[in-house]
CSV table of C-alpha atoms and ligand atoms in Angstrom, one decimal:
chain,number,residue,atom,x,y,z
A,1,MET,CA,46.9,75.7,212.6
A,2,LYS,CA,44.7,72.7,213.9
A,3,ASP,CA,43.8,70.0,211.1
A,4,THR,CA,40.3,70.1,210.0
A,5,TYR,CA,38.6,66.9,210.7
A,6,THR,CA,34.9,68.2,210.4
A,7,TYR,CA,33.8,70.9,208.1
A,8,GLN,CA,30.4,72.3,207.3
A,9,ILE,CA,29.0,73.2,203.9
A,10,GLY,CA,25.5,74.2,203.6
A,11,ASP,CA,23.4,72.0,205.9
A,12,ASN,CA,25.9,69.1,206.0
A,13,LEU,CA,28.8,68.1,208.0
A,14,TYR,CA,31.6,66.6,206.3
A,15,LEU,CA,34.2,64.2,207.9
A,16,ASN,CA,37.8,64.2,206.8
A,17,LEU,CA,39.4,61.0,208.2
A,18,THR,CA,42.4,60.4,205.9
A,19,ASN,CA,44.6,61.8,203.1
A,20,ARG,CA,45.2,58.5,201.7
A,21,CYS,CA,43.6,57.4,198.4
A,22,SER,CA,43.9,54.5,195.9
A,23,ASN,CA,43.4,56.7,192.9
A,24,ARG,CA,45.4,59.6,191.6
A,25,CYS,CA,42.5,61.2,189.5
A,26,THR,CA,43.6,63.9,186.9
A,27,PHE,CA,41.0,66.3,188.4
A,28,CYS,CA,41.8,65.7,192.0
A,29,VAL,CA,42.0,68.8,194.3
A,30,ARG,CA,43.8,66.7,197.1
A,31,ASP,CA,47.2,68.0,198.0
A,32,GLU,CA,49.1,69.8,200.8
A,33,ARG,CA,48.5,73.3,199.8
A,34,SER,CA,45.2,73.3,198.4
A,35,THR,CA,41.8,74.1,200.2
A,36,TYR,CA,38.2,73.0,199.6
A,37,GLU,CA,35.5,75.7,200.1
A,38,GLY,CA,38.0,77.5,202.3
A,39,TYR,CA,39.1,74.6,204.3
A,40,PRO,CA,42.7,73.3,204.5
A,41,LEU,CA,41.8,69.6,204.3
A,42,TRP,CA,45.3,67.9,204.2
A,43,LEU,CA,46.0,66.3,207.5
A,44,LYS,CA,49.4,67.2,208.9
A,45,GLY,CA,49.1,65.9,212.2
A,46,GLY,CA,48.1,62.5,211.2
A,47,GLU,CA,44.5,60.8,211.1
A,48,PRO,CA,41.9,61.6,213.7
A,49,SER,CA,40.4,58.9,216.2
A,50,ALA,CA,36.8,58.2,215.8
A,51,GLU,CA,36.4,59.8,219.4
A,52,THR,CA,37.8,62.9,218.3
A,53,VAL,CA,35.5,63.2,215.2
A,54,THR,CA,32.5,62.3,217.3
A,55,ALA,CA,33.4,65.1,219.9
A,56,GLU,CA,33.4,67.5,217.0
A,57,ILE,CA,30.1,66.3,215.7
A,58,GLY,CA,28.3,66.7,218.9
A,59,ASP,CA,24.5,66.4,218.1
A,60,PRO,CA,24.3,65.1,214.6
A,61,THR,CA,20.6,66.2,214.3
A,62,ARG,CA,21.9,69.8,213.7
A,63,TYR,CA,22.8,68.8,210.2
A,64,ARG,CA,20.9,67.3,207.3
A,65,GLU,CA,23.6,64.7,206.8
A,66,ILE,CA,26.9,63.6,208.2
A,67,VAL,CA,29.1,62.8,205.1
A,68,PHE,CA,32.3,60.8,205.0
A,69,CYS,CA,34.2,62.6,202.5
A,70,GLY,CA,37.4,64.7,202.7
A,71,PHE,CA,40.6,64.6,200.6
A,72,GLY,CA,41.0,61.0,200.8
A,73,GLU,CA,39.3,57.7,200.6
A,74,PRO,CA,36.9,57.2,203.7
A,75,THR,CA,37.1,53.4,203.5
A,76,TYR,CA,40.8,53.3,204.5
A,77,ARG,CA,39.4,54.1,208.0
A,78,LEU,CA,36.7,51.4,208.0
A,79,ASP,CA,36.6,51.0,211.6
A,80,ALA,CA,36.6,54.5,212.6
A,81,LEU,CA,34.0,55.0,210.0
A,82,LYS,CA,31.7,52.4,211.4
A,83,GLN,CA,32.2,53.7,214.9
A,84,ILE,CA,31.3,57.3,213.8
A,85,ALA,CA,28.3,56.2,211.8
A,86,ASP,CA,26.9,54.0,214.8
A,87,TYR,CA,27.5,57.2,216.9
A,88,VAL,CA,25.6,59.5,214.5
A,89,HIS,CA,22.5,56.9,214.2
A,90,ALA,CA,22.3,56.4,217.9
A,91,ARG,CA,21.5,60.2,218.1
A,92,GLY,CA,19.1,60.4,215.3
A,93,GLY,CA,21.4,61.6,212.7
A,94,ARG,CA,21.7,60.6,208.9
A,95,THR,CA,25.1,59.4,207.2
A,96,ARG,CA,26.4,59.4,203.7
A,97,LEU,CA,29.5,58.0,202.1
A,98,ASN,CA,31.2,59.6,199.4
A,99,THR,CA,33.8,57.0,197.9
A,100,ASN,CA,35.7,55.7,195.1
A,101,GLY,CA,34.2,52.4,195.5
A,102,HIS,CA,37.6,50.6,196.3
A,103,GLY,CA,36.7,50.0,199.9
A,104,SER,CA,36.3,46.1,199.4
A,105,LEU,CA,39.4,46.1,197.5
A,106,ILE,CA,41.5,48.3,200.1
A,107,ASN,CA,40.2,46.4,203.0
A,108,GLY,CA,40.5,42.7,201.4
A,109,ARG,CA,36.9,41.7,201.8
A,110,ASN,CA,33.4,42.6,200.9
A,111,ILE,CA,32.6,45.5,203.1
A,112,ALA,CA,29.0,46.0,201.9
A,113,PRO,CA,27.5,44.0,204.9
A,114,GLU,CA,29.1,46.3,207.3
A,115,LEU,CA,27.8,49.4,205.8
A,116,ARG,CA,24.3,48.1,205.8
A,117,GLY,CA,22.4,49.8,208.5
A,118,ARG,CA,25.2,52.3,209.1
A,119,ILE,CA,25.4,54.3,205.9
A,120,ASP,CA,22.2,55.9,204.6
A,121,GLY,CA,23.4,56.7,201.3
A,122,VAL,CA,26.6,55.6,199.3
A,123,ASN,CA,27.9,58.1,196.5
A,124,ILE,CA,30.3,56.0,194.4
A,125,SER,CA,32.4,58.1,192.0
A,126,LEU,CA,32.2,56.0,188.6
A,127,ASN,CA,33.9,58.6,186.7
A,128,ALA,CA,34.3,56.7,183.4
A,129,PRO,CA,32.5,54.0,181.5
A,130,THR,CA,35.5,51.5,180.9
A,131,ALA,CA,38.3,50.2,182.8
A,132,GLU,CA,40.7,51.7,180.2
A,133,ALA,CA,39.1,55.3,180.5
A,134,TYR,CA,39.1,54.9,184.2
A,135,ALA,CA,42.6,54.0,184.4
A,136,ALA,CA,43.5,57.1,182.2
A,137,LEU,CA,41.3,59.5,184.1
A,138,CYS,CA,41.6,58.2,187.7
A,139,ARG,CA,45.0,56.4,187.6
A,140,PRO,CA,44.1,53.7,190.2
A,141,GLN,CA,47.0,52.4,192.3
A,142,ARG,CA,45.8,48.9,192.5
A,143,GLU,CA,45.0,46.2,189.9
A,144,GLY,CA,41.4,45.6,189.2
A,145,ALA,CA,40.1,48.8,190.7
A,146,PHE,CA,37.3,49.4,188.0
A,147,ALA,CA,35.9,45.9,188.2
A,148,ALA,CA,36.2,46.0,192.0
A,149,MET,CA,34.2,49.1,192.2
A,150,LEU,CA,31.3,47.8,190.0
A,151,GLU,CA,31.4,44.6,192.2
A,152,PHE,CA,31.2,46.9,195.3
A,153,ALA,CA,28.1,48.7,193.9
A,154,ARG,CA,26.4,45.2,193.1
A,155,ALA,CA,27.3,44.2,196.8
A,156,LEU,CA,25.7,47.3,198.3
A,157,LYS,CA,22.7,46.9,196.1
A,158,ALA,CA,22.4,43.2,197.0
A,159,GLU,CA,22.6,44.4,200.8
A,160,GLY,CA,19.9,46.8,200.0
A,161,VAL,CA,22.2,49.9,200.9
A,162,CYS,CA,20.8,53.1,199.0
A,163,CYS,CA,23.6,53.8,196.6
A,164,TRP,CA,24.3,55.6,193.2
A,165,PHE,CA,27.1,56.2,190.7
A,166,SER,CA,28.3,59.7,190.0
A,167,VAL,CA,30.3,61.3,187.3
A,168,VAL,CA,31.8,64.7,186.9
A,169,ASP,CA,30.3,66.6,183.6
A,170,CYS,CA,33.8,67.3,182.2
A,171,ILE,CA,33.9,63.7,180.9
A,172,GLY,CA,31.6,64.7,177.9
A,173,GLU,CA,28.3,63.6,176.7
A,174,ALA,CA,29.3,60.6,175.2
A,175,ALA,CA,31.1,59.1,178.1
A,176,ILE,CA,28.1,60.2,180.4
A,177,SER,CA,25.9,58.1,178.0
A,178,GLN,CA,28.0,55.3,178.3
A,179,CYS,CA,28.2,55.6,182.1
A,180,ARG,CA,24.4,55.7,182.3
A,181,ALA,CA,24.5,52.2,180.5
A,182,VAL,CA,27.0,50.9,183.2
A,183,ALA,CA,24.8,52.3,185.9
A,184,ALA,CA,21.7,50.5,184.4
A,185,GLU,CA,23.4,47.2,184.0
A,186,VAL,CA,24.4,47.4,187.7
A,187,GLY,CA,20.9,48.5,188.6
A,188,ILE,CA,21.5,51.8,190.4
A,189,PRO,CA,21.0,55.5,189.4
A,190,LEU,CA,23.7,57.7,187.8
A,191,ARG,CA,24.2,61.3,189.0
A,192,VAL,CA,26.1,64.0,187.0
A,193,ARG,CA,27.9,66.4,189.0
A,194,GLU,CA,29.8,69.7,188.1
A,195,MET,CA,33.7,69.5,188.2
A,196,ILE,CA,35.3,71.1,191.1
A,197,GLU,CA,37.7,73.8,189.8
B,201,LIG,S1,39.2,59.5,194.4
B,201,LIG,FE1,38.7,61.3,195.2
B,201,LIG,S2,40.3,61.8,196.6
B,201,LIG,FE2,40.9,60.0,195.3
B,201,LIG,S3,42.4,61.0,193.9
B,201,LIG,FE3,40.1,60.7,193.0
B,201,LIG,S4,39.4,62.7,193.4
B,201,LIG,FE4,41.1,62.5,194.5
């Protein structure tokens, strides 16, 4: 079966650029066998080129948003992401990035300026209010991941890129309340979303 590079849910088209991720979240659905909304998202044949993905997108205005999401962390594919985002914008489409916020850590530089003008909204999975709780829930594979995520959010805000934190509702009211305080300190909104079973 052909790998799934793009998949539609509702009015949005989602892009699946990589299996790689710098977290091992306890609630993650990412593995070789599972599917998401009926789509098998594990890339068995390798990561797609930007050209392959843009050919699948076609006219981006057919969708409300083109969303960089998928099983893995899209910022591992920063060059392809930028190329695809430019394609979408050149044809009048809108872009969103769903990310764990490790993009600058992964790429070894502040990538926020490279996202300005390319990504219309960045959804950063905060997931937990402290580095300790984050380590237990998201099991980051890199040192300083929680602090790097907060710094990424601050850098996006400084660049004027629309961004917000998200948490899954399973973490409980007390943790959600603490996350609201973290978001307020950074100066961006917090959105609470349902856990994917
Ligand atoms: S950040 Fe997302 S893709 Fe990565 S392990 Fe967590 S839930 Fe899975």
